[in-house]
Coordinates of C-alpha atoms in Angstrom, one line a residue:
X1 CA 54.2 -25.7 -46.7
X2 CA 58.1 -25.9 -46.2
X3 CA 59.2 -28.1 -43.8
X4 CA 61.8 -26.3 -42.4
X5 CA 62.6 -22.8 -41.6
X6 CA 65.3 -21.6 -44.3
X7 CA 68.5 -20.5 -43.3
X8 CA 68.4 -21.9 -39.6
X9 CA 69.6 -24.8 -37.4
X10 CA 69.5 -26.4 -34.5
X11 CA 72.8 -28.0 -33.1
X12 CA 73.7 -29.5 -29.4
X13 CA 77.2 -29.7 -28.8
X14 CA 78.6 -32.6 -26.5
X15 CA 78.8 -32.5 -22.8
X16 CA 81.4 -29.7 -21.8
X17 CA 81.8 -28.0 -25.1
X18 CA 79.3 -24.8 -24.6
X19 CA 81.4 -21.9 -24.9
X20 CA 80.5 -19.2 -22.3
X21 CA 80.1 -16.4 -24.4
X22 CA 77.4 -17.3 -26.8
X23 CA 74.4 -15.5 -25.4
X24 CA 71.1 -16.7 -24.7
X25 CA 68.0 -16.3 -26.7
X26 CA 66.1 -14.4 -23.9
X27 CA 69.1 -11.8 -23.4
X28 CA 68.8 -10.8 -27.2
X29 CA 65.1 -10.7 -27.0
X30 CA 64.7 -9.1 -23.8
X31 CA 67.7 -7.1 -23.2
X32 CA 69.2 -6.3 -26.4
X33 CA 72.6 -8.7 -25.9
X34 CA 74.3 -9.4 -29.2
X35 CA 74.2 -12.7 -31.2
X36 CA 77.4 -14.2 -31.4
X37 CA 79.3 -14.2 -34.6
X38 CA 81.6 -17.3 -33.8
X39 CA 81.2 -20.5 -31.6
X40 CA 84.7 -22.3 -31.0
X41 CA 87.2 -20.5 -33.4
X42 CA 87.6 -23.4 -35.2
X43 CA 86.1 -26.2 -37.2
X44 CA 82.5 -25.2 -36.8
X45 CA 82.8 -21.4 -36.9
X46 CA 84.8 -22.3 -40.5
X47 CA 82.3 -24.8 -41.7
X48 CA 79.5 -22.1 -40.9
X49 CA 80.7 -19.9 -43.3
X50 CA 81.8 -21.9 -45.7
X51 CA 78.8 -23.6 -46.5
X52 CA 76.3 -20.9 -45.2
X53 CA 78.2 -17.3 -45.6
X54 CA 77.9 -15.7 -42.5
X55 CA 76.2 -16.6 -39.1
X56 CA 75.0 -15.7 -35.9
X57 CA 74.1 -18.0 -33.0
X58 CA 72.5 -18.1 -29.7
X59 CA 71.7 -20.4 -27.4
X60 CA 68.0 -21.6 -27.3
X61 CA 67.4 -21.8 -23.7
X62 CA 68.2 -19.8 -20.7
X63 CA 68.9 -21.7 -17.0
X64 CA 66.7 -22.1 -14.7
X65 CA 68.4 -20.5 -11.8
X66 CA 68.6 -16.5 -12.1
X67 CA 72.4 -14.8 -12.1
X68 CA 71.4 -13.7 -8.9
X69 CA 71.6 -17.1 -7.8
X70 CA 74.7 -18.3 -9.1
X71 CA 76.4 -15.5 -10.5
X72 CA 78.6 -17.1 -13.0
X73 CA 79.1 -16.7 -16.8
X74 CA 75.6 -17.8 -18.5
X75 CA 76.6 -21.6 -19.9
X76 CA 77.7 -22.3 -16.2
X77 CA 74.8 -21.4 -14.7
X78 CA 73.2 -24.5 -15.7
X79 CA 72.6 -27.6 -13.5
X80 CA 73.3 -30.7 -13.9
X81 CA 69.9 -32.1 -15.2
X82 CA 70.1 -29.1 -17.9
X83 CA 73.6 -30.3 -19.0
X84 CA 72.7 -34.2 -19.0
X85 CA 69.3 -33.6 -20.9
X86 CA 71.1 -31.7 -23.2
X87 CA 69.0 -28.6 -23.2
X88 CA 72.0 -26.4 -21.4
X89 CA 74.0 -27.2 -25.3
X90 CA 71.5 -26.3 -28.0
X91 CA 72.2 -23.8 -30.0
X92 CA 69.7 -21.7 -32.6
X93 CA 71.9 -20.7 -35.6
X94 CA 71.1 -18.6 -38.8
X95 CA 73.2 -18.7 -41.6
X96 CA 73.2 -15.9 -44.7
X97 CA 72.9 -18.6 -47.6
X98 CA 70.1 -21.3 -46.7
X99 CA 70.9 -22.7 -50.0
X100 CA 74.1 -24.6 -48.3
X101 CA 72.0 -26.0 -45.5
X102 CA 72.3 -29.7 -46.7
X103 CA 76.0 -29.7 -47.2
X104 CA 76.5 -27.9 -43.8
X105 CA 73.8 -30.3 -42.0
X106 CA 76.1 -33.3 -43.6
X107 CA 79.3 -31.7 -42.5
X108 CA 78.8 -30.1 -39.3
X109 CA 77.4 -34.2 -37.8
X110 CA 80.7 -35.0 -38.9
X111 CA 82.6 -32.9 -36.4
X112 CA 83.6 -34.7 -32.9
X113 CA 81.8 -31.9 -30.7
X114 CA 78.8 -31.8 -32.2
X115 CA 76.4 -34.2 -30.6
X116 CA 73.4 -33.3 -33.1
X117 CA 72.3 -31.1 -35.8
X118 CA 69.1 -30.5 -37.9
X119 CA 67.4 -28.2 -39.9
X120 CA 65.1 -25.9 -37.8
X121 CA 61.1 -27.5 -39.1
X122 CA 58.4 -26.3 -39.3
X123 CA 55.1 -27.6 -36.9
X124 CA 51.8 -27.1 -38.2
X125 CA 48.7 -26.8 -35.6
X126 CA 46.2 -27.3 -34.4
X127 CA 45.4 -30.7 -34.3
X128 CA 42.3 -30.6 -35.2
X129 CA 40.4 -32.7 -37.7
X130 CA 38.9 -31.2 -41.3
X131 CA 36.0 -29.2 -40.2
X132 CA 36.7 -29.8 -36.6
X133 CA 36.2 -25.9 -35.4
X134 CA 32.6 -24.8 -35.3
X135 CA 32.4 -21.1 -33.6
X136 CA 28.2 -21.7 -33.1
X137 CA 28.6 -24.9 -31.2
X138 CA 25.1 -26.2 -29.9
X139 CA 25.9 -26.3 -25.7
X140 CA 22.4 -28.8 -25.8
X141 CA 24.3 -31.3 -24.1
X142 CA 27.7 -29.5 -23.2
X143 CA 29.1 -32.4 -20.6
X144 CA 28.6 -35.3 -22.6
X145 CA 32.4 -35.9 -22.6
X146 CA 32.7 -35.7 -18.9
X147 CA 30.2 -37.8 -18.0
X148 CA 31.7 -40.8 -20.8
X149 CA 35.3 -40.4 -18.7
X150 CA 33.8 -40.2 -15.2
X151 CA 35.4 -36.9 -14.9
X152 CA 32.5 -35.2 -12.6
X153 CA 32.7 -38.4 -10.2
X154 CA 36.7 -37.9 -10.1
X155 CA 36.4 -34.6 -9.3
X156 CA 34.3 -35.4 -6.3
X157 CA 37.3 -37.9 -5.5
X158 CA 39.6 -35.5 -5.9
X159 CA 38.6 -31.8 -6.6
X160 CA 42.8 -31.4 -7.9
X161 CA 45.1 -28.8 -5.9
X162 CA 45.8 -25.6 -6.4
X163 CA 49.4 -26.0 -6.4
X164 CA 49.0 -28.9 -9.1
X165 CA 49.9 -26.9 -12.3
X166 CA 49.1 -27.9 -15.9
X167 CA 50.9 -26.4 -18.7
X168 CA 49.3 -25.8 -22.0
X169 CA 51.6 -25.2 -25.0
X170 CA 49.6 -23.9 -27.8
X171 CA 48.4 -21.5 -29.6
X172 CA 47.8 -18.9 -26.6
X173 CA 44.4 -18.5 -24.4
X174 CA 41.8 -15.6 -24.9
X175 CA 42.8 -13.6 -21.6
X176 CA 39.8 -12.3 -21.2
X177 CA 37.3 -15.1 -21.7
X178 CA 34.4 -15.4 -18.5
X179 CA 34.8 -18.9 -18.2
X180 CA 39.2 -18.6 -18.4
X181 CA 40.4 -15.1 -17.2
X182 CA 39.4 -16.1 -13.2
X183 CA 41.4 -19.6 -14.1
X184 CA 44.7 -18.3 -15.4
X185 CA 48.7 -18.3 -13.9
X186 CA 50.5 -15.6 -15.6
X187 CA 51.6 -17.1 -19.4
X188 CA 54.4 -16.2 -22.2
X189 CA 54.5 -15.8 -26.0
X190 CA 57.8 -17.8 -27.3
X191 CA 56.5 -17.4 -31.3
X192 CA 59.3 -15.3 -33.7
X193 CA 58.6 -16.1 -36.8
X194 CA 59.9 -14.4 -40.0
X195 CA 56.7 -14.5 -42.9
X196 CA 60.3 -14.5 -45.4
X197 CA 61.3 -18.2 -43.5
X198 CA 57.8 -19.9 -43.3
X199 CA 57.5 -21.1 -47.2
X200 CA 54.4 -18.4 -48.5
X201 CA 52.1 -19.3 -45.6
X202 CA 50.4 -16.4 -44.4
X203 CA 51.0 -15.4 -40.8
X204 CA 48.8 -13.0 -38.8
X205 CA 48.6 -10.9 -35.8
X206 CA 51.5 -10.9 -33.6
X207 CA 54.4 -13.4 -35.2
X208 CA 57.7 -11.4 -34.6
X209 CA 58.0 -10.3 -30.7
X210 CA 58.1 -12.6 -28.0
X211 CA 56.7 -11.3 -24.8
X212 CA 54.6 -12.0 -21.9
X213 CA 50.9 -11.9 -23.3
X214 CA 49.9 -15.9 -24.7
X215 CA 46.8 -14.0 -26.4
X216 CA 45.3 -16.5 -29.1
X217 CA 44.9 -15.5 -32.6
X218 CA 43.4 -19.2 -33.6
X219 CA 40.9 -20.4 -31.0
X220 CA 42.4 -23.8 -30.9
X221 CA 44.5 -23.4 -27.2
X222 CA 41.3 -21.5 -26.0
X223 CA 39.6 -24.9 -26.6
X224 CA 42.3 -26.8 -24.9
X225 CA 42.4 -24.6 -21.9
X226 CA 37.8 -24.9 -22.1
X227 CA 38.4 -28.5 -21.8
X228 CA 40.7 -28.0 -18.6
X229 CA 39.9 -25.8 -16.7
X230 CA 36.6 -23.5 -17.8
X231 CA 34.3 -22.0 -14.7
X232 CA 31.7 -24.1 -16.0
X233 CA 29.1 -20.8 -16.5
X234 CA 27.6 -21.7 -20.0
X235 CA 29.4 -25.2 -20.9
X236 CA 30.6 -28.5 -18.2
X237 CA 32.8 -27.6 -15.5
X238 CA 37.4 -27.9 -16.5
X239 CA 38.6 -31.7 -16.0
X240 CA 41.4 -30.3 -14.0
X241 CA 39.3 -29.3 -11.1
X242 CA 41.0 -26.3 -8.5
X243 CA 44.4 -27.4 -10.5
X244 CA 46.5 -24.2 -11.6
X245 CA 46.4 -23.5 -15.4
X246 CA 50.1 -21.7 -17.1
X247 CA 49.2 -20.9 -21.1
X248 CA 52.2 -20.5 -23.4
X249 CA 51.8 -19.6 -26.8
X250 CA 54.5 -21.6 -28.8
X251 CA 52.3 -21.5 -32.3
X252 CA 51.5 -18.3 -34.1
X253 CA 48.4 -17.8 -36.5
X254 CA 48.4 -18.0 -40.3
X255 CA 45.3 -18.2 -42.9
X256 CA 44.7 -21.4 -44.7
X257 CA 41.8 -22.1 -47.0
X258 CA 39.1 -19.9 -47.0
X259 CA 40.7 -17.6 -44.9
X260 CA 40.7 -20.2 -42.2
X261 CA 43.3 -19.6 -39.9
X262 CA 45.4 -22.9 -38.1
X263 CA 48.6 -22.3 -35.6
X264 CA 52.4 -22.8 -37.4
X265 CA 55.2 -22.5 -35.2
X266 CA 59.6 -23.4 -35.7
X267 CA 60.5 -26.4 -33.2
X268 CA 62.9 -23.6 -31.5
X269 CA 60.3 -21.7 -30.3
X270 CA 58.2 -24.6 -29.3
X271 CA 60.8 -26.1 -27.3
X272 CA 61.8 -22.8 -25.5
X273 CA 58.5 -22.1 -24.5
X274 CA 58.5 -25.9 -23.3
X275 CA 61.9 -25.6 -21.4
X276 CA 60.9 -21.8 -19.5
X277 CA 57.3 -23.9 -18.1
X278 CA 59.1 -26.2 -17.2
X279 CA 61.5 -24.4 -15.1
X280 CA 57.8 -22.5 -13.7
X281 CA 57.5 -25.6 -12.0
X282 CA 54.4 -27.4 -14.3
X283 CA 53.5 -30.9 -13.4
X284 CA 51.5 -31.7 -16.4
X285 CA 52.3 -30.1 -20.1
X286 CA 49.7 -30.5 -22.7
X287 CA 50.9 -31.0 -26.2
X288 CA 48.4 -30.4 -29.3
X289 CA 50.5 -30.1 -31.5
X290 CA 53.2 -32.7 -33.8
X291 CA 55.3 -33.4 -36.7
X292 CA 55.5 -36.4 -38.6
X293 CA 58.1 -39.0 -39.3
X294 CA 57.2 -38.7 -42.5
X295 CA 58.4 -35.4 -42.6
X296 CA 62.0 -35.7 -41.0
X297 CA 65.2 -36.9 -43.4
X298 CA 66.5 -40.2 -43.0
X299 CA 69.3 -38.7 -40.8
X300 CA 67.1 -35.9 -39.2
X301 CA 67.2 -35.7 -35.1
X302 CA 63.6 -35.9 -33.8
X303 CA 62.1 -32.9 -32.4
X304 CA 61.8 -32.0 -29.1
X305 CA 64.2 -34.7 -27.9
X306 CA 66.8 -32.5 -25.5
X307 CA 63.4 -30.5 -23.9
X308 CA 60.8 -34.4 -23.6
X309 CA 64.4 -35.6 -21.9
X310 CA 64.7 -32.6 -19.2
X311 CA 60.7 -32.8 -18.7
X312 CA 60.7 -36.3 -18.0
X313 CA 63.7 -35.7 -15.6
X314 CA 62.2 -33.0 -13.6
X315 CA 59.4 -35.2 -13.0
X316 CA 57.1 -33.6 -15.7
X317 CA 53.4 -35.3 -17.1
X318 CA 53.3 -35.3 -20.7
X319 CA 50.6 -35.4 -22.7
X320 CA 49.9 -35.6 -26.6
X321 CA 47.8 -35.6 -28.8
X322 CA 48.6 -38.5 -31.6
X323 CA 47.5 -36.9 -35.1
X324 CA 44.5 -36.7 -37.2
X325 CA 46.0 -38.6 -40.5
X326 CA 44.2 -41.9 -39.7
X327 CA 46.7 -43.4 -40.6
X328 CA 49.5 -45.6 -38.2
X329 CA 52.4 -43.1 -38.0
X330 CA 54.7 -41.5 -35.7
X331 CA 54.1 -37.6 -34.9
X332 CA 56.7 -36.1 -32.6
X333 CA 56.3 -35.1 -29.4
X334 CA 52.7 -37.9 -29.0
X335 CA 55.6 -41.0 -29.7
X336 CA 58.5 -39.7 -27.5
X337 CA 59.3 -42.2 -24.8
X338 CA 57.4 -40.8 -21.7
X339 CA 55.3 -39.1 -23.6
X340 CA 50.8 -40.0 -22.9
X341 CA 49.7 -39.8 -26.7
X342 CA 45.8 -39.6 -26.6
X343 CA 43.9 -40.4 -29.4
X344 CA 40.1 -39.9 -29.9
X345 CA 36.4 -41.3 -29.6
X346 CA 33.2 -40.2 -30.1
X347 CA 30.2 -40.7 -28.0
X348 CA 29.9 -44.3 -28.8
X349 CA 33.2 -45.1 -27.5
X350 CA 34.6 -45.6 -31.0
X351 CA 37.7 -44.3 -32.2
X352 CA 37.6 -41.5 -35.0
X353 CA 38.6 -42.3 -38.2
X354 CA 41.0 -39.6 -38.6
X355 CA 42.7 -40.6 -35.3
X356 CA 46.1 -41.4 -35.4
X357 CA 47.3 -45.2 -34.6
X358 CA 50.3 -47.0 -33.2
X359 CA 51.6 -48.9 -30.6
X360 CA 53.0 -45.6 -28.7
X361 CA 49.6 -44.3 -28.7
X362 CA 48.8 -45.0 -24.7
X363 CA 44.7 -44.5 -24.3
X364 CA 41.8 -42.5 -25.8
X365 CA 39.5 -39.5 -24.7
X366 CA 36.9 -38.0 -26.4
X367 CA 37.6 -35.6 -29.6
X368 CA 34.5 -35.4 -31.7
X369 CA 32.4 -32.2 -31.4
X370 CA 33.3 -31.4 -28.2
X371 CA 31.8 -28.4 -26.7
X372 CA 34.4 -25.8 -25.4
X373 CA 35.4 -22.2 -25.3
X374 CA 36.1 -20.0 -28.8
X375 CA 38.0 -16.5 -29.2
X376 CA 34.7 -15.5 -29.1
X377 CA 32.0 -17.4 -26.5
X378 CA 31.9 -21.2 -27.2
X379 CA 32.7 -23.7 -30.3
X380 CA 32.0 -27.1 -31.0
X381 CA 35.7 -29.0 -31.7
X382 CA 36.9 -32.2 -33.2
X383 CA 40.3 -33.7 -32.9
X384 CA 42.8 -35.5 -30.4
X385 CA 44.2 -32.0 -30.1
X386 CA 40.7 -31.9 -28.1
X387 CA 41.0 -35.1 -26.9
X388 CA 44.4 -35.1 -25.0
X389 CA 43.4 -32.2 -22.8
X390 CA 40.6 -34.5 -20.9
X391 CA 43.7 -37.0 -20.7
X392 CA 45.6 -34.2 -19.0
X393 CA 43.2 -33.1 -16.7
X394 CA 42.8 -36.8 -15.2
X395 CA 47.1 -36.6 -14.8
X396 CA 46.7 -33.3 -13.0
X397 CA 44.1 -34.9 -10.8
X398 CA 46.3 -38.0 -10.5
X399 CA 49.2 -36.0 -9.6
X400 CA 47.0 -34.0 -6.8
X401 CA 45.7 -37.0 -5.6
X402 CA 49.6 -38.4 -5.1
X403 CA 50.6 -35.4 -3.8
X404 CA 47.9 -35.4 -1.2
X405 CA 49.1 -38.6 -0.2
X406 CA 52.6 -37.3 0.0
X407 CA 53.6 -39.8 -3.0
X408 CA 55.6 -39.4 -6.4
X409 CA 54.4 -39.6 -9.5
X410 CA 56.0 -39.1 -12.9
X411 CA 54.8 -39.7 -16.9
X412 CA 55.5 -43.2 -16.8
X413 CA 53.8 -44.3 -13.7
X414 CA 50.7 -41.7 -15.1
X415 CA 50.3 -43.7 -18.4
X416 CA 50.5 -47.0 -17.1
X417 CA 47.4 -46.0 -14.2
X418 CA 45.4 -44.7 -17.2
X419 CA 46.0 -48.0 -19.5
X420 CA 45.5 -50.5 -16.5
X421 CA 42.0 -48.6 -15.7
X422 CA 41.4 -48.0 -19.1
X423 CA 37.4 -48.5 -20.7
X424 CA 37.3 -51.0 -23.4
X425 CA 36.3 -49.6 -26.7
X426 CA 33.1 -49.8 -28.0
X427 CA 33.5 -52.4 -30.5
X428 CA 35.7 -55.3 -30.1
X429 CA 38.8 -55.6 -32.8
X430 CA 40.7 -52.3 -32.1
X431 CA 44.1 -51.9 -32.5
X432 CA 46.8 -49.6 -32.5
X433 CA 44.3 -47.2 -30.1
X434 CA 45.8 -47.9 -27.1
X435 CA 44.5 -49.5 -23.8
X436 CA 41.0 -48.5 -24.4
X437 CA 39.4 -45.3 -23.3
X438 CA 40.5 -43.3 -20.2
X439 CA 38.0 -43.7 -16.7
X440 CA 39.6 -40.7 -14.6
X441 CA 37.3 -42.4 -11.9
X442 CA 39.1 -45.6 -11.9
X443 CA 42.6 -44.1 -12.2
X444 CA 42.3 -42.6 -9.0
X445 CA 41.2 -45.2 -6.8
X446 CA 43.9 -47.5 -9.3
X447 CA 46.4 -44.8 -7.6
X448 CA 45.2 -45.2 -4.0
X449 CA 45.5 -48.9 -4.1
X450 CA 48.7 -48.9 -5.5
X451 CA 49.9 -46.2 -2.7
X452 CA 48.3 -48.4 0.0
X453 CA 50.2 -51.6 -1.1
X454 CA 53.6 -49.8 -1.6
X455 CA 53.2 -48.4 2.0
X456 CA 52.0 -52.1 3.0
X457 CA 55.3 -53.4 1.4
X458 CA 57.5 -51.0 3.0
X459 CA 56.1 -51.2 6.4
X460 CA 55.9 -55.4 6.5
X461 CA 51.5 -54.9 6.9
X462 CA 49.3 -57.3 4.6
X463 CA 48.2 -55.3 1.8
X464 CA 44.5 -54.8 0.9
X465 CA 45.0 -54.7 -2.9
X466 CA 41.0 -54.4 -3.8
X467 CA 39.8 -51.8 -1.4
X468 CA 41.3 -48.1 -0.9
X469 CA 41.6 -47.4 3.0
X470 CA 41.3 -43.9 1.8
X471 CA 38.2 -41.7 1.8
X472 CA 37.4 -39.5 -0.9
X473 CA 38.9 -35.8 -0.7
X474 CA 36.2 -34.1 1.8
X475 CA 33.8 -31.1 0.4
X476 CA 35.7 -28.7 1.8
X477 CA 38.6 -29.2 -0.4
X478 CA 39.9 -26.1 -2.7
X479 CA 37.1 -25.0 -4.9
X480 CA 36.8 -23.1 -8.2
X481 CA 36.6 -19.4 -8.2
X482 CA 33.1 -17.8 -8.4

């Protein structure tokens, strides 16, 4: 598979240097605005064409606040956390000639505006390990994984709020699955992809139109979404409790062997999807998805690095998953700074061979045969693609619980509660699997007895750092639709 999409890049101009009349990606899409034939009238615009013929650009994300709200020219619209995290100055170019794409990648980081600039890669998804999706799953013993995480006894702690959202950046959700439809916020479809710019893969379905429908083509974000937040009808209860659930689809479908299809999508689609649920006000984001170090130049920007930066300061959870290679590497977004990466266990609290290693990778969750929802009833699925969506359930109940308690909590603070309360592994020895694996039981009351000793410190009281003086959210907390 290429590793980039030919013929278009991604650059982020310094602070102060977006010109005000490129439009944005979601004007041409939605509304018909034309892509802008020159950026500055000068160096760039010349270096565009000289190395890549003709061009057009856009730029990748639109504000967050309306033109209704500040009605001012579209690059000005952007606040100040937009501008610093750099997601306000990205720019998605296409050029006529891809074959100049190295020589204009080299010049264009020469030029003092330009802050970065990189080919526009390709991600492969799902996450999920050889074999790992089995659409006749046995449901014999459907809540195995819960009951190894102490999910059901967390959710009796904390039964997660409403107003907690997660979102899942995937491959979409099957709308109209019984155990998801009742569950879902109103989603998006980010994916345009070009089957001339994806090097021969074969993409199905819907690839070209963004819109407002996340409908899966590939099963693997139904899975996901299963793990959080199903009704619990024919397989164990979501993770994530009452806790809102906003699906994005940011990975399109293609056929790999044996007509078996896996989710491909272009890092600027992936990170717009990312940057509009993040402005819908998400406190957790699950992240199945990655590209390797391995596959980046030497001089390459990592991915996602302008939209992990504007998450993080908006106060944003994220989650992970670390890879299925096996091997002790890098994927991007699971080793961001800030970033949860998961990997995975199997029932006898063992890591999985093919689970990723390294010392960014925070805890582990289960991700062997796990029983969850298909495009079409229930599937059996294997993978830390599987795994990190138990890891971002316990965040969103985390994050309920804090919020209950009238107490921040961001990405950094949520990884650390995870690791500190982590379960050992099964087997002595392990490394590069992080703290052990998660207990969303004993992350919880973790959280309550840090909240009580902060609010000891601050009010000059003796802090009782063993037991919570907190009860237990009572029964008649928000429940699960019917």
């Amino acid at each position: 598979m290429s590793a980039h999409v030919p013929g278009r890049l991604l650059l982020t101009l310094r602070l102060g240097e977006m010109p005000e009349h490129v439009p944005g990606l979601r004007a041409v899409f939605g509304y018909g605005a034309q892509k802008a034939e020159c950026i500055d009238g000068g160096v760039i615009d010349r270096l565009l064409r000289h190395h890549g013929g003709a061009f057009r650009a856009t730029r990748l994300h639109s504000a967050r606040r309306r033109r209704v709200e500040r009605p001012v020219p579209g690059a000005r619209r952007f606040d100040d956390v937009e501008q610093l995290s750099g997601v306000a100055r990205v720019l998605r170019i296409e050029i006529r000639d891809p074959a100049g794409l190295p020589a204009l990648l080299q010049a264009l980081a020469e030029v003092p505006v330009v802050e970065r600039v990189g080919a526009d890669h390709l991600c492969r998804g799902p996450f999920a390990a050889d074999g790992g999706v089995d659409g006749t799953a046995s449901l014999a013993d459907p809540s195995w994984p819960q009951a190894l995480i102490h999910l059901p006894q967390a959710l009796e702690y904390e039964p997660g709020d409403p107003a907690t959202v997660i979102g899942l950046a995937d491959t979409g959700v099957a709308m109209e699955h019984e155990e998801l439809k009742a569950r879902l916020r109103a989603g998006f479809d980010s994916v345009d992809l070009d089957p001339d710019s994806v090097g021969g893969i074969t993409l199905v379905g819907d690839f070209r139109h963004r819109g407002e429908q996340p409908q899966d083509e590939v099963g693997h974000g139904t899975g996901c979404a299963g793990i959080l937040s199903a009704l619990g009808r024919g397989i164990a209860r979501g993770g994530a409790g009452a806790c809102g659930l906003t699906p994005v689809r940011v990975l399109g479908a293609a056929l790999g062997p044996g007509n078996k299809r896996f989710g491909v999508g272009a890092l600027d689609n992936i990170d717009a999807g990312m940057k509009r649920l993040i402005d819908l006000n998400v406190k957790v984001i699950n992240m199945s998805f990655g590209t390797p170090e391995s596959a980046l130049s030497a001089d390459a920007p990592l991915p996602h690095e302008e939209v992990i930066r504007y998450a993080l300061a908006r106060g944003v959870i994220l989650v992970a998953a670390s890879g299925n290679s096996g091997l002790a590497e890098r994927f991007y977004p699971a080793a961001h700074d800030g970033v949860i990466a998961v990997g995975a266990i199997d029932r006898g609290l063992e890591p999985a061979a093919f689970s990723t290693r390294g010392d960014h990778v925070a805890v582990c969750a289960p991700g062997r045969g796990i029983p969850t929802c298909g495009l079409q009833g229930y599937q059996s699925a294997t993978g830390t693609s599987f795994a990190a969506p138990f890891v971002a359930a316990a965040c969103a109940l985390l994050a309920s619980r804090a919020q209950r308690r009238a107490w921040p909590l961001d990405s950094h603070e949520a990884r650390d509660l995870l690791a500190s309360s982590a379960r050992p592994f099964g087997r002595a020895g392990v490394g590069g699997c992080g703290n052990g694996v998660i207990d969303a039981l004993a992350a919880l009351r973790l959280l309550d007895r840090r909240i009580d000793r902060d609010i000891a410190l601050e009010t000059g009281s003796e802090p009782d750092l063993h037991e919570t003086s907190v009860s237990p959210s009572p029964r008649g907390s928000p429940a699960l639709p019917a």
